[in-house]
Short mmCIF file of C-alpha atoms in Angstrom, two decimals:
data_model
loop_
_atom_site.label_atom_id
_atom_site.label_comp_id
_atom_site.label_asym_id
_atom_site.label_seq_id
_atom_site.Cartn_x
_atom_site.Cartn_y
_atom_site.Cartn_z
CA MET H 30 69.51 38.89 71.01
CA CYS H 31 69.68 41.85 70.01
CA THR H 32 67.92 42.80 66.61
CA LYS H 33 69.21 45.42 64.59
CA ASN H 34 66.70 48.03 65.33
CA SER H 35 67.06 47.44 69.26
CA LYS H 36 70.67 47.29 67.99
CA LYS H 37 70.49 51.68 66.57
CA ILE H 38 67.96 52.29 69.27
CA ILE H 39 70.80 51.99 71.36
CA LYS H 40 72.86 53.34 69.24
CA LYS H 41 71.39 56.15 68.77
CA LEU H 42 70.44 56.71 72.68
CA ILE H 43 74.11 56.64 72.99
CA ARG H 44 75.15 59.73 70.77
CA VAL H 45 71.77 61.44 72.00
CA VAL H 46 73.17 60.87 75.51
CA ALA H 47 76.95 62.24 73.75
CA ALA H 48 75.63 65.28 72.93
CA VAL H 49 73.09 65.78 76.49
CA ILE H 50 76.82 65.75 77.93
CA VAL H 51 79.68 67.65 76.17
CA LEU H 52 76.49 70.47 75.63
CA MET H 53 76.23 70.30 79.35
CA ALA H 54 79.85 70.26 80.21
CA ALA H 55 79.73 73.29 76.97
CA VAL H 56 77.95 75.43 79.79
CA VAL H 57 79.03 74.90 82.35
CA ALA H 58 82.53 75.45 80.78
CA ILE H 59 81.41 78.95 79.00
CA ILE H 60 79.82 79.49 83.28
CA LEU H 61 82.89 78.65 84.59
CA PHE H 62 84.34 81.04 82.38
CA HIS H 63 82.31 83.82 82.87
CA PHE H 64 82.51 84.21 86.78
CA ILE H 65 86.24 83.59 86.18
CA ARG H 66 86.83 86.55 83.97
CA LYS H 67 84.97 88.82 86.91
CA PRO H 68 87.26 91.37 88.35
CA GLN H 69 85.71 90.28 92.14
CA VAL H 70 86.80 86.47 91.25
CA LYS H 71 90.36 88.21 90.44
CA LEU H 72 90.60 90.17 93.98
CA VAL H 73 89.95 87.34 96.04
CA GLU H 74 92.43 85.59 93.63
CA SER H 75 94.61 88.05 93.43
CA MET H 76 94.19 88.24 97.64
CA THR H 77 95.17 84.97 98.90
CA LYS H 78 97.91 84.15 96.07
CA THR H 79 100.08 87.78 97.60
CA VAL H 80 98.76 86.86 101.31
CA SER H 81 100.55 82.91 100.75
CA SER H 82 103.26 83.89 99.17
CA SER H 83 103.90 85.14 103.33
CA GLN H 84 104.51 81.54 102.68
CA LYS H 85 108.40 82.05 101.18
CA SER H 86 109.27 84.93 104.33
CA ASP H 87 112.87 82.91 106.27
CA LEU H 88 110.89 83.46 109.57
CA ASN H 89 108.41 80.97 109.06
CA SER H 90 111.44 78.96 106.58
CA ARG H 91 112.67 78.22 110.43
CA TYR H 92 109.58 78.96 112.72
CA GLY H 93 106.00 78.60 110.48
CA THR H 94 105.17 81.51 112.02
CA TYR H 95 102.71 81.87 108.40
CA ASP H 96 100.42 78.75 109.98
CA ILE H 97 100.81 79.37 113.64
CA CYS H 98 98.96 83.01 112.63
CA GLN H 99 96.30 81.36 109.96
CA ARG H 100 96.00 78.54 113.19
CA MET H 101 95.43 81.77 115.21
CA ILE H 102 92.80 83.03 113.10
CA LYS H 103 91.08 79.22 112.94
CA GLY H 104 90.04 80.44 116.92
CA ASN H 105 92.96 78.55 118.56
CA THR H 106 94.85 80.29 120.95
CA ASN H 107 98.01 80.26 123.48
CA PHE H 108 99.49 84.31 124.51
CA SER H 109 100.96 84.45 127.26
CA PHE H 110 103.21 87.37 129.34
CA GLU H 111 105.16 87.83 131.49
CA ASP H 112 107.73 90.16 133.31
CA THR H 113 108.43 91.57 136.52
CA SER H 114 111.28 94.65 135.98
CA ASP H 115 112.64 98.61 135.86
CA GLU H 116 109.57 99.29 133.20
CA THR H 117 107.25 97.62 135.72
CA ASP H 118 108.45 98.97 139.02
CA GLY H 119 109.39 96.01 140.05
CA LYS H 120 106.25 94.17 140.33
CA THR H 121 105.30 91.25 138.63
CA VAL H 122 103.07 91.79 135.61
CA GLN H 123 101.22 88.69 133.96
CA ILE H 124 98.41 88.64 130.67
CA GLU H 125 97.36 84.94 129.19
CA LEU H 126 94.84 84.77 126.26
CA LEU H 127 93.79 81.32 125.63
CA ARG H 128 90.59 80.55 122.62
CA SER H 129 89.35 77.30 121.62
CA ALA H 130 87.69 77.32 118.70
CA ALA H 131 86.20 73.92 118.50
CA ASP H 132 85.62 73.56 122.70
CA GLN H 133 83.85 77.10 122.27
CA LYS H 134 86.04 77.58 125.45
CA PHE H 135 87.90 81.39 126.08
CA PHE H 136 89.97 83.01 128.90
CA ALA H 137 91.54 86.34 130.09
CA GLN H 138 93.57 87.04 133.02
CA THR H 139 95.52 90.26 133.59
CA SER H 140 97.85 90.15 137.48
CA ILE H 141 100.29 92.28 138.76
CA ASP H 142 101.30 91.01 141.09
CA ASP H 143 98.57 89.43 143.96
CA LYS H 144 95.98 91.03 141.98
CA SER H 145 94.25 89.01 138.84
CA PHE H 146 90.96 89.88 137.02
CA LYS H 147 89.73 86.77 134.94
CA LEU H 148 86.84 86.45 132.51
CA PHE H 149 86.41 82.91 132.08
CA VAL H 150 83.76 82.25 129.02
CA ASN H 151 82.19 78.36 127.73
CA LYS H 152 79.25 77.89 125.44
CA LYS H 153 76.75 79.43 127.67
CA THR H 154 77.80 81.21 130.11
CA SER H 155 80.57 84.22 131.02
CA LEU H 156 82.04 84.22 134.97
CA ILE H 157 83.93 87.58 135.63
CA TYR H 158 86.74 87.57 139.31
CA ILE H 159 88.24 89.50 140.96
CA ASP H 160 90.94 87.58 142.65
CA ASP H 161 89.05 84.47 143.83
CA MET H 162 85.64 85.87 143.28
CA ALA H 163 83.23 85.52 140.54
CA VAL H 164 80.48 86.74 138.90
CA ARG H 165 78.40 84.67 136.54
CA ILE H 166 76.95 86.70 133.07
CA LYS H 167 74.48 83.62 131.86
CA TYR H 168 75.04 85.21 128.42
CA ALA H 169 73.39 82.66 126.46
CA ASP H 170 69.87 82.20 128.24
CA ASN H 171 67.75 85.46 128.03
CA LEU H 172 69.96 87.96 128.63
CA ILE H 173 67.90 90.77 128.50
CA THR H 174 64.35 89.77 129.62
CA ASN H 175 67.18 88.37 133.20
CA MET H 176 68.06 92.23 133.53
CA SER H 177 65.24 93.35 132.76
CA ASN H 178 63.58 91.30 135.91
CA SER H 179 66.45 91.93 138.19
CA PRO H 180 66.88 94.43 140.83
CA ILE H 181 70.29 95.44 140.28
CA THR H 182 69.27 96.90 137.24
CA THR H 183 66.76 98.92 138.81
CA VAL H 184 69.32 99.52 141.84
CA LEU H 185 71.78 100.62 139.07
CA GLY H 186 68.79 103.46 137.42
CA LEU H 187 69.29 102.09 133.72
CA ASP H 188 66.92 102.11 132.02
CA ASN H 189 65.26 100.26 129.16
CA GLU H 190 67.57 101.39 126.15
CA THR H 191 70.40 100.30 128.21
CA VAL H 192 69.78 97.42 129.24
CA TYR H 193 69.22 96.79 125.35
CA THR H 194 72.33 97.97 124.17
CA PHE H 195 74.06 96.71 126.96
CA GLY H 196 72.37 93.21 126.76
CA SER H 197 73.06 92.57 122.79
CA ALA H 198 76.57 94.20 123.21
CA TYR H 199 77.90 91.83 125.69
CA GLU H 200 76.64 89.43 124.72
CA ASN H 201 77.52 89.77 121.20
CA CYS H 202 81.15 89.66 121.91
CA MET H 203 81.14 86.68 124.23
CA ARG H 204 79.81 84.45 121.39
CA LEU H 205 82.31 85.79 119.69
CA ALA H 206 84.41 85.02 122.02
CA ALA H 207 84.11 81.33 122.72
CA ASN H 208 82.65 80.96 118.93
CA ASN H 209 79.60 80.29 120.19
CA TYR H 210 77.28 81.20 117.03
CA LYS H 211 73.86 79.70 116.88
CA GLU H 212 73.66 76.60 114.26
CA ASP H 213 70.49 77.20 111.64
CA ASN H 214 71.85 75.21 108.40
CA ASN H 215 68.21 76.25 106.84
CA ILE H 216 69.77 80.89 107.18
CA LYS H 217 73.18 79.71 107.38
CA THR H 218 72.71 77.85 103.26
CA ASP H 219 70.64 80.89 102.37
CA VAL H 220 72.64 83.62 103.76
CA ILE H 221 75.77 81.74 102.11
CA GLU H 222 73.77 81.46 98.84
CA LYS H 223 73.06 85.09 98.78
CA THR H 224 75.84 86.62 99.36
CA LEU H 225 77.59 84.96 96.86
CA LYS H 226 75.23 86.12 94.26
CA TYR H 227 75.61 89.29 95.32
CA PHE H 228 79.14 88.95 95.54
CA LEU H 229 79.10 88.00 91.84
CA ASP H 230 76.85 89.83 89.72
CA MET H 231 78.76 93.47 91.62
CA GLN H 232 79.79 95.61 88.75
CA GLY H 233 82.97 95.52 87.98
CA ASP H 234 85.29 95.93 84.21
CA TYR H 235 88.63 96.14 83.17
CA GLU H 236 90.66 98.80 83.02
CA GLY H 237 93.66 97.82 81.37
CA SER H 238 97.66 97.79 81.63
CA ARG H 239 100.38 99.15 83.10
CA ASP H 240 103.68 99.83 84.68
CA ILE H 241 103.83 99.69 88.85
CA THR H 242 106.35 99.55 90.50
CA VAL H 243 106.86 96.75 92.71
CA GLY H 244 110.12 96.94 95.00
CA ASP H 245 113.14 97.56 92.84
CA LYS H 246 110.83 96.51 89.68
CA SER H 247 108.58 97.49 86.91
CA GLN H 248 105.98 95.04 85.97
CA LYS H 249 103.33 95.41 84.09
CA CYS H 250 100.23 95.09 85.47
CA LYS H 251 96.30 94.50 84.76
CA VAL H 252 93.77 97.24 86.20
CA TYR H 253 90.24 96.23 86.71
CA SER H 254 87.82 97.79 89.33
CA VAL H 255 84.87 97.23 91.36
CA VAL H 256 82.17 99.19 92.01
CA PHE H 257 80.89 99.17 96.07
CA ASP H 258 76.73 100.33 95.16
CA VAL H 259 75.95 101.57 98.59
CA GLN H 260 71.37 100.80 96.97
CA ASP H 261 73.00 97.23 96.03
CA PHE H 262 74.31 96.68 99.85
CA TYR H 263 70.91 97.63 102.36
CA LYS H 264 68.90 95.57 99.60
CA TYR H 265 71.51 92.59 100.28
CA LEU H 266 71.56 92.96 103.88
CA ASP H 267 67.38 93.15 103.89
CA ASP H 268 66.74 90.15 101.87
CA CYS H 269 69.98 88.19 103.67
CA PHE H 270 69.16 89.59 107.13
CA GLY H 271 66.28 91.13 107.45
CA THR H 272 64.33 88.11 106.98
CA HIS H 273 65.29 85.34 109.44
CA GLU H 274 63.35 85.24 112.50
CA LEU H 275 66.13 84.29 115.98
CA ASP H 276 63.80 82.68 118.07
CA LEU H 277 63.27 86.18 120.55
CA GLN H 278 59.45 86.57 120.77
CA GLU H 279 60.07 84.68 123.96
CA VAL H 280 62.74 87.38 125.01
CA TYR H 281 59.34 90.73 124.17
CA ASP H 282 56.73 88.63 125.33
CA SER H 283 58.52 88.70 128.81
CA LEU H 284 59.43 91.86 128.16
CA SER H 285 56.25 93.29 126.92
CA LYS H 286 54.98 93.54 130.79
CA TYR H 287 58.22 96.02 131.45
CA MET H 288 58.59 97.08 128.50
CA PRO H 289 55.06 98.22 126.70
CA ASP H 290 56.82 100.68 124.21
CA LEU H 291 60.00 98.16 123.39
CA GLU H 292 60.75 97.61 119.93
CA THR H 293 60.10 93.88 118.21
CA ILE H 294 62.88 93.78 116.45
CA ASP H 295 65.68 90.75 116.28
CA ASN H 296 69.27 90.85 115.94
CA ALA H 297 69.56 90.80 112.70
CA ALA H 298 67.92 93.61 112.25
CA VAL H 299 68.88 95.76 115.02
CA MET H 300 73.08 94.44 113.48
CA VAL H 301 71.33 95.94 109.45
CA HIS H 302 70.19 98.64 111.37
CA ASP H 303 74.53 99.15 112.52
CA ILE H 304 75.67 98.30 109.29
CA LYS H 305 74.03 100.81 107.18
CA GLN H 306 74.34 103.72 109.82
CA PHE H 307 78.97 103.10 109.57
CA VAL H 308 78.15 102.79 105.82
CA ASP H 309 75.59 106.64 106.06
CA ASP H 310 78.27 108.05 108.27
CA ILE H 311 81.54 106.96 106.23
CA LEU H 312 80.48 107.36 102.89
CA ASP H 313 77.28 110.26 102.34
CA GLY H 314 74.87 107.72 100.74
CA ASP H 315 77.83 107.15 97.37
CA ASN H 316 79.12 104.10 96.47
CA ILE H 317 82.63 103.78 95.74
CA THR H 318 85.10 102.76 93.06
CA PHE H 319 87.77 99.93 94.43
CA TYR H 320 91.25 99.63 91.65
CA PHE H 321 92.76 97.20 92.05
CA ALA H 322 95.48 95.62 89.84
CA ILE H 323 97.68 92.42 88.91
CA ASN H 324 100.91 91.09 88.24
CA ARG H 325 102.00 88.39 85.47
CA SER H 326 102.20 85.50 88.82
CA GLY H 327 98.58 86.78 89.14
CA GLU H 328 99.28 88.41 92.78
CA LEU H 329 97.55 91.84 94.22
CA VAL H 330 100.36 94.17 94.02
CA THR H 331 97.60 97.33 94.98
CA LEU H 332 94.19 98.65 96.18
CA TYR H 333 93.01 101.74 96.07
CA ALA H 334 89.68 104.31 96.16
CA ASP H 335 89.78 107.72 95.91
CA ASP H 336 86.88 111.02 97.05
CA ILE H 337 85.02 108.51 98.27
CA SER H 338 82.71 110.92 100.33
CA ASP H 339 81.69 114.55 100.29
CA ARG H 340 85.19 114.49 102.60
CA LYS H 341 87.55 112.94 99.31
CA VAL H 342 89.01 110.73 101.34
CA SER H 343 91.98 108.07 99.31
CA VAL H 344 92.68 104.50 100.80
CA ASN H 345 95.42 102.49 99.93
CA LEU H 346 96.82 99.22 100.02
CA SER H 347 100.27 98.05 98.18
CA PHE H 348 102.11 95.31 98.08
CA SER H 349 106.16 96.02 97.46
CA GLY H 350 108.35 93.16 98.14
CA THR H 351 111.41 92.41 96.21
CA ASP H 352 112.11 87.97 97.08
CA TYR H 353 108.18 87.10 97.13
CA ILE H 354 104.90 89.93 97.17
CA ALA H 355 103.75 89.83 100.90
CA GLN H 356 107.08 90.51 102.51
CA SER H 357 106.54 94.19 102.73
CA TYR H 358 103.05 96.77 102.65
CA GLU H 359 101.58 99.90 103.43
CA LEU H 360 98.55 100.68 104.23
CA SER H 361 96.94 104.83 103.81
CA VAL H 362 94.01 106.29 105.15
CA ASN H 363 94.06 109.67 104.17
CA ILE H 364 91.59 112.49 105.44
CA PRO H 365 91.55 115.61 104.03
CA GLY H 366 90.00 119.00 105.20
CA GLN H 367 90.81 121.89 107.71
CA ASP H 368 90.49 119.03 110.83
CA GLY H 369 92.71 116.00 107.97
CA ARG H 370 93.86 112.98 109.18
CA SER H 371 95.92 110.18 108.16
CA PHE H 372 96.99 106.73 109.66
CA VAL H 373 99.55 104.85 108.13
CA PHE H 374 100.15 101.58 108.30
CA SER H 375 103.56 99.19 107.48
CA LYS H 376 105.03 96.32 107.34
CA LYS H 377 108.57 94.89 106.44
CA ASP H 378 110.00 91.62 106.58
CA VAL H 379 113.55 91.69 107.61
CA THR H 380 116.63 89.64 106.37
CA ASP H 381 120.43 90.78 107.56
CA GLY H 382 122.93 88.53 106.39
CA ASP H 383 121.54 85.53 109.45
CA GLU H 384 119.78 87.78 111.27
CA ILE H 385 116.23 88.03 110.64
CA GLY H 386 113.00 88.51 111.24
CA VAL H 387 109.90 91.32 111.72
CA SER H 388 109.28 95.02 112.09
CA TYR H 389 105.99 97.17 111.87
CA ARG H 390 104.98 100.66 111.97
CA ALA H 391 102.15 102.72 112.50
CA LYS H 392 101.45 106.72 112.24
CA ILE H 393 98.47 109.03 113.22
CA ASP H 394 98.53 112.26 111.23
CA SER H 395 95.31 114.64 112.89
CA ALA H 396 95.78 118.49 111.74
CA SER H 397 93.16 119.07 115.08
CA VAL H 398 95.37 118.21 117.75
CA SER H 399 99.40 118.93 118.81
CA GLY H 400 101.86 116.49 117.93
CA ASN H 401 101.47 113.41 116.46
CA ILE H 402 101.79 110.07 117.25
CA GLU H 403 103.84 107.50 116.18
CA GLY H 404 104.73 103.88 117.00
CA GLY H 405 106.71 100.65 115.75
CA LEU H 406 107.31 97.32 116.78
CA ASP H 407 110.60 95.04 115.74
CA VAL H 408 111.48 91.97 116.37
CA LEU H 409 114.47 90.08 115.10
CA PHE H 410 116.15 86.55 115.07
CA LEU H 411 119.87 85.70 115.58
CA ASP H 412 120.55 82.52 115.99
CA ASP H 413 119.05 81.79 119.40
CA ASN H 414 118.36 85.10 120.07
CA ALA H 415 115.62 87.21 119.60
CA GLU H 416 115.14 91.15 120.74
CA ILE H 417 111.34 92.00 121.11
CA ASN H 418 110.97 96.11 120.18
CA LEU H 419 107.90 98.00 121.64
CA LYS H 420 108.26 101.73 120.82
CA ILE H 421 104.71 104.09 121.52
CA GLY H 422 105.64 107.73 120.78
CA ASN H 423 108.34 108.22 123.62
CA ALA H 424 107.59 105.73 125.85
CA GLY H 425 108.99 101.93 124.66
CA ILE H 426 110.13 97.81 125.59
CA LYS H 427 113.45 97.17 125.06
CA LYS H 428 113.84 93.58 126.10
CA SER H 429 117.14 90.70 124.98
CA ALA H 430 115.29 87.03 124.76
CA LEU H 431 116.51 83.41 124.28
CA ILE H 432 114.35 81.67 121.86
CA SER H 433 113.42 78.96 125.34
CA GLY H 434 111.25 76.85 122.31
CA ASN H 435 109.89 76.16 119.57
CA LYS H 436 107.24 74.26 117.70
CA LYS H 437 107.68 74.54 113.97
CA GLY H 438 103.81 76.16 113.72
CA SER H 439 102.54 75.29 116.44
CA SER H 440 104.70 78.17 119.24
CA LEU H 441 107.01 80.09 119.68
CA ASP H 442 108.76 80.76 123.72
CA PHE H 443 110.70 83.10 124.76
CA LYS H 444 112.97 84.38 127.84
CA TRP H 445 114.84 87.10 129.49
CA ASN H 446 116.97 87.87 132.11
CA GLU H 447 118.08 91.30 131.36
CA ASN H 448 116.57 94.00 133.53
CA GLY H 449 114.15 91.62 135.39
CA GLU H 450 112.68 88.30 134.53
CA GLY H 451 109.91 87.60 131.98
CA SER H 452 108.76 84.84 129.21
CA LEU H 453 106.48 84.92 126.93
CA HIS H 454 104.38 82.28 124.40
CA ILE H 455 102.12 83.21 121.02
CA GLY H 456 101.11 79.66 119.61
CA CYS H 457 97.77 77.98 118.43
CA ASP H 458 98.85 75.55 120.81
CA PRO H 459 95.44 76.30 123.86
CA ASP H 460 95.48 73.24 126.60
CA SER H 461 92.49 72.27 127.59
CA ILE H 462 91.21 75.48 128.83
CA ASP H 463 89.49 75.08 132.83
CA LYS H 464 87.13 77.31 134.91
CA PRO H 465 88.94 78.92 137.47
CA GLU H 466 88.36 77.97 141.11
CA TYR H 467 86.65 80.50 143.29
CA SER H 468 86.18 80.93 146.91
CA ASP H 469 82.47 82.67 146.38
CA SER H 470 80.31 83.27 143.10
CA ILE H 471 77.12 85.40 142.50
CA ASP H 472 74.16 86.33 139.55
CA LEU H 473 74.79 88.79 138.67
CA PHE H 474 70.64 89.13 137.56
CA ASP H 475 69.35 86.51 139.25
CA THR H 476 70.35 87.42 142.33
CA ASP H 477 68.39 90.24 145.49
CA ILE H 478 70.32 93.89 146.81
CA ILE H 479 71.19 92.34 149.93
CA SER H 480 72.66 89.01 148.45
CA ALA H 481 74.36 91.80 145.41
CA TYR H 482 75.14 93.59 149.24
CA LYS H 483 77.05 91.30 150.74
CA PHE H 484 79.28 90.02 148.04
CA MET H 485 80.45 93.76 146.92
CA LYS H 486 81.42 94.78 151.05
CA LYS H 487 83.53 91.73 151.14
CA ILE H 488 84.80 91.71 147.51
CA MET H 489 86.00 95.37 148.90
CA ASN H 490 87.44 93.57 152.21
CA ASN H 491 89.84 91.89 150.17
CA GLY H 492 91.34 95.07 148.01
#
């Protein structure tokens, strides 16, 4: 039974708890409001809205092209091309690309008639096929050590630096292809937290409003700036990646007797060094101030930076769709000077009556090269037919194709029988990716010279 005093205590406790909850909610609201107002957060939000507006395209409404692209970006790719025509000198050309991030498998193939080159990658091993013979390279099993111990490396005359450079590059490429990265939750969480902190600590400001022409009308936009500080970026790289050991000590211990002068650094350190070197080459140590404009719908309209480094480089990305903001855009990079260069890439979704499609253009101008390079790709759809037109300089391929299949949001199929025969499949629906069969194989960095010689001779005789 509650006494009057106990009831008073309970009521007081309830009031205190309620006050604490209200105070905590107010603090959280203030923090969130502070973060939401940061220009870099607005940039991410506005870019997301702009990209998402592509869902309004006629292509996506009919074929689900936006969903196909999103699923391909996330790691599922199924692409195949086959053509026999005058443009291929009557030979049958085949290209196939399969990737499943979930299964950690990758397969690529190019063939001309009965001659083919294949690459198959799983979690630990890559196989390079020359016709029906395979060269095995175990990229995820101390590749650099295996290369250093291999007599093949000695015969080829590869020095220590080449071994390390090739081994690191090959391993990174294969890991990217097979979505095979070291799973370390502590490192992953730590990196995410530090990246988020670095991103939120970037300096930015509101620069006022401005009228910008988007498509066929003027829009009132808010302009913001974000400063990319080179030294802050370097500190972030060192703090985020420079202190992580990636279990390579055993590798270095094994290499020490073969490479006594090898500097003991991990892959993260190599990556940090390469990134810093790249940024130094581009920026000459200068900071960049990016400006961007957001319309009343919260969409990114333009992102630009001028006078980058001593070379006065300028970069501009502008969206100018009339029906939806991502309907058309242009990216330009200009490097002035005596040997000035410029690059322009543009995209436009096409709607002309019942005809829909997409058009891409690219142009490279260089003062130091005679003539410029231009290229374009048009893919136009009308009923069950498609026109594919690819042009680079004076060369090009033009195909009139039948849309032979479409699983909306998953795949598109084309077939043609004019000027030869062929087919094209674009999708995010890879079936099971199986390792191709081979008549003979060799582990390149785990074999003797005689076996390697016999294997290579067999390949040449088959050719």
